[in-house]
Amino acid sequence: MTVTARVSFGFWSDRVVAADQLQSDLRESGEQAITVGGENGPPIGCLVVLTQKPQLDLAELGTLARLANRAKITIAVDRHRPGTDDGPPWPRDATLYWGGRYPDLAEVAQALVDLVRPAGLLSSALPAFLPTDRPLPGIPHAGDRHELIAQLRRPEQLRVISLTRDLHDELLRPRRAESRADYDLLRLVRWAADEANRPFISLRLTRSERPSIRPEQPRALDAVLQDLRTRRLVLLLGEPGAGKSQQLRYYDAWAALHSLRQPGDGPLPPGAFCVALAAQPAQPDITMDWLAQQWATVVDPERWCDLRTFLADGGTVLLDGLNEGGMRALPLREWMTRWRDVISQLLGAGATKVVVSCRTRDLVIPMRAPRNETPTEVSLLPLSKDDIVAIATQADPAMARRLKPALDEDGMIEQLYSSPFRLRRFLETGADGIALTDSRLYGMVIAAALLRDFEQDNLHDGLVPDRVAAALRSHYVNPWPVLDTIAVIKALAALAKELTFPAVPGGNARLTMRRSAAIGVLHDALAEAREDPSKAGLALDTAEDFHILQEERGDIRFAHPSLQHLFAAAGCTDAEIVALAEQERQPAVLPGRLPPSYAEHRYEEFFRFAAQLRPDVPRLLLRVDPVLAARAYLAAGPDARRGVDAEIRESLANLLVDEWAPAQRAAIMTALGELGWRLPTPSYRGSEALAAVPAGEWRLGRRGHDDAPETDTDSEPRTIALPGFTIARSPVSNLEYGVFVEAGGYDDKAWWTPEGWQWVTNSRAVEQSVIEWTRRQDNLRRDLGQIVTLLRARRATPASAAALLRFARLSETEIVAYARSQQARPIRYPRYWRRAALNNPLQPVVGVSWFEANAFCAWLADRHGVPVRLPSENEWEAACLHSLGLTDSADVTGTHGNTLAAGFPSTTPIRTYATEAQQRSRLPVEMLGNVFEWCFDYYAPGHHNRRILKGGSWRHEPWRAHPAYRGRGDVDAQNDDLGFRYVMEDAES
Amino acid sequence: MNGAEKPGDDQMRGGTEDLVGEIATMAEDPDSDEAEILERLARLADSFSPDEVFAVLARFDTPDLLG
């Protein structure tokens, strides 16, 4: 088969000199760029169209359409921004503007690279439609529906389809569909007609279930729904403005295209029906009948089919906005419970899938259906750095150039701009600075709106005095000191407080208020600010014009919950903030399967904003709740931090002395880790870092360990006499391991075994890995029935059983390709070193192979001049029993440590599960749960590439957290629950 | 609701798709046929990339069938 190379950038232009210059700039950056044209040629990655004409003639449009059909995406470089009288531009995925100055072309070239950066973008799979009055020369032209469907079915899957203007207008005209093909064409053409749908960047989501080797891999909803592992109910979760509705509407259009592309005589794939739950009446009508009414607004049931028939044929229903209950006179829990019943009815009526979108924070009940089955959950990914740069480049390349270095410098900045809503609002400001915290970002957005208003004759005269304009211009990056003086801002703060503060401690916050009530609050607040209270209505209109407030069906709400919390924080006195902290103080709740509730998010954000706006807030909170104070302090941003680190650390450390509840200890330790507190190590408070295990006789191995479903997973029962030894009290922490990384541990051959050095330098033979995997494959192939036996015994999930079966069928080519991909991965630090959920300095290091664990031990031994090594299995089990005050495995009872049952979504900081007795007597801690710990010993004779792992982990069922449980690991495995502790010989404890 | 009869060529695919649920249900039933379970597992297995397969095998809570 001949594979035609795809050209990175193909240029088509009527500005030859400029196009040459751009291509030259791109080539200097290492990109491939050529001029394209004519009938035939190679596929094009990105078609760049540089033209000075706002409108193209028919011949030019024909050429453009032919080229666009060879390209993955099309980017226009236009000289002029479109005027109001210009028609819709020819189909493109993005537009860059160039003012005509040749020196600026280097920046345009950089913008092109940023837009097509391979890591970031997914191009839309859906075609664009190009309506014209006459056929375009050289490309097929659809004059009626049959010809249009024929175009959609062409095997090359056209990106641009030409059709008559009459047909296009007819498909856009509001009316009900009269047949399946009609229904599909209407949805597809209407989606494509909205230019906002062309950008190709928001279609990224991840699914929570295992197995997935790259959970961050971008996918669109069509890929999720086609995946055989996807359950019948799919929850699409994400924060406000993250793009959930766009995902649903995209899938709806994709399903229409998929259906239209089916050849005429076969069965059609299930259709899709998208419903916005915001269309529910104020008095909710959560029934199948209401859905049928919505169906009848888009389909004529008399001419085609009704909803029940659509469902019986296996249609997919997309319900957008499960959180919309917050807008109505129905408690959210009841709203969701009723929808869950309706979803069960939809599935019972034959729907293949139901997809429900919901704000992550608002999912207040487990949405299980049908028959209480677990749904598939997918979440919108936060934007990556490349995404942020690409989106900013599309909106304003100059802002993108300012953002890029800030993103490279500080991970917190990436987090700040990773919300599509925040990024979009920031880009709308056109600001020439970068906000470093979210309060400042929103402040800039508000300031920009006010300044625009001044520039447009001050339409809201009287509420925003002229004098603040100059002050805002000079305080653009930190506008709150100026905003705080404006009466309408004060009034909005009062409104936000009224909504946010619970009427009773622990009560519910509100998101909406009737318009008349909101005007009442604004009236009183304006009077208090010595402004004319009769302007309350004008104040509300002003806030709507500035996109701070929104009105829906007579209810007023802030445009985003974050804005509500920000205004509430801005309007509070110090005393009110402290009083709220006192009222709402509650013990940390163990994280369960559900996302945090709205109330938890509310106060997290409120106090963060308060700390950003008033640097004294963390110190004030310290006497109420040191953990809250620490979180607020850390979130305040570098500018707002006043040197109270030591004060907060001391308060937190004092709390640890008497606090033994794991959830509380985890919260305290997490904050301590971020504030630079250290655990003892051999070189720092050494006597507290090590535990002496006395000489004695130990009864180890399987002894009455009846709750384990497997009988062959424990070490053998045995009685062993061991001399005394010294073992680390805790697994090695990220902080401790980081010293090894920083000291060049991965570059110094001296610390590595020969095989370990081969592994870390990627010089291990691919053949060796292939031989090992092939041997295992042979073992499995001997009896595939054992996979079913495991499944029936619940020792394998359906997904892991299927993975085993697939492994048995892997070709040698696939195994070799996998081994090569592993070898190509550079090893400079542990595998999950940069994963936020696992890299608090006080969490145990994970993602370390047996080789890395040994290298660390060798390095530590050199530093301290004593032998340091991994424990043997006997030593590990004896130390574990010693940590529990026992000498016999048979006496171990109950569940210990961070396992799946605890509900933590990751490892917990070291000593979260330490007991009072272990701390008092300086015993080893957390031998069970949290991280699976490497031992030195071989797992089985003859298999030298597998070593023993002990203790179970945060990913394991509780029964594995037992001293006798014996796990196994390939020496090069780097799972996210693999860590270690060491034995230090001849050490004084 | 009584919708009009649809044209014969407008038939969509009926039935449901929940392979994981089906396999779990069959595994619970001691009378279910092993070959049928394997057939469904094979359909599910086809959707796995080699990367995903190795990710599962490298987990230590996967039963040790491989030696």
XYZ file of C-alpha atoms in Angstrom, chain A residues 361-362 364 506-509 565 584 586 596-606:
21
model
C -20.699 19.888 41.713
C -24.451 19.425 41.412
C -26.374 15.091 44.438
C -25.372 24.746 57.228
C -28.416 25.709 55.146
C -28.601 25.848 51.390
C -27.229 28.687 49.327
C -18.946 33.901 45.193
C -19.866 26.520 58.696
C -17.366 21.090 59.776
C -18.066 17.256 46.464
C -21.418 18.837 47.112
C -22.315 22.353 46.093
C -21.914 23.562 49.678
C -18.338 22.326 49.854
C -17.444 24.041 46.590
C -19.226 27.202 47.628
C -17.096 27.857 50.656
C -13.867 26.654 49.141
C -14.279 29.296 46.427
C -15.675 31.964 48.722
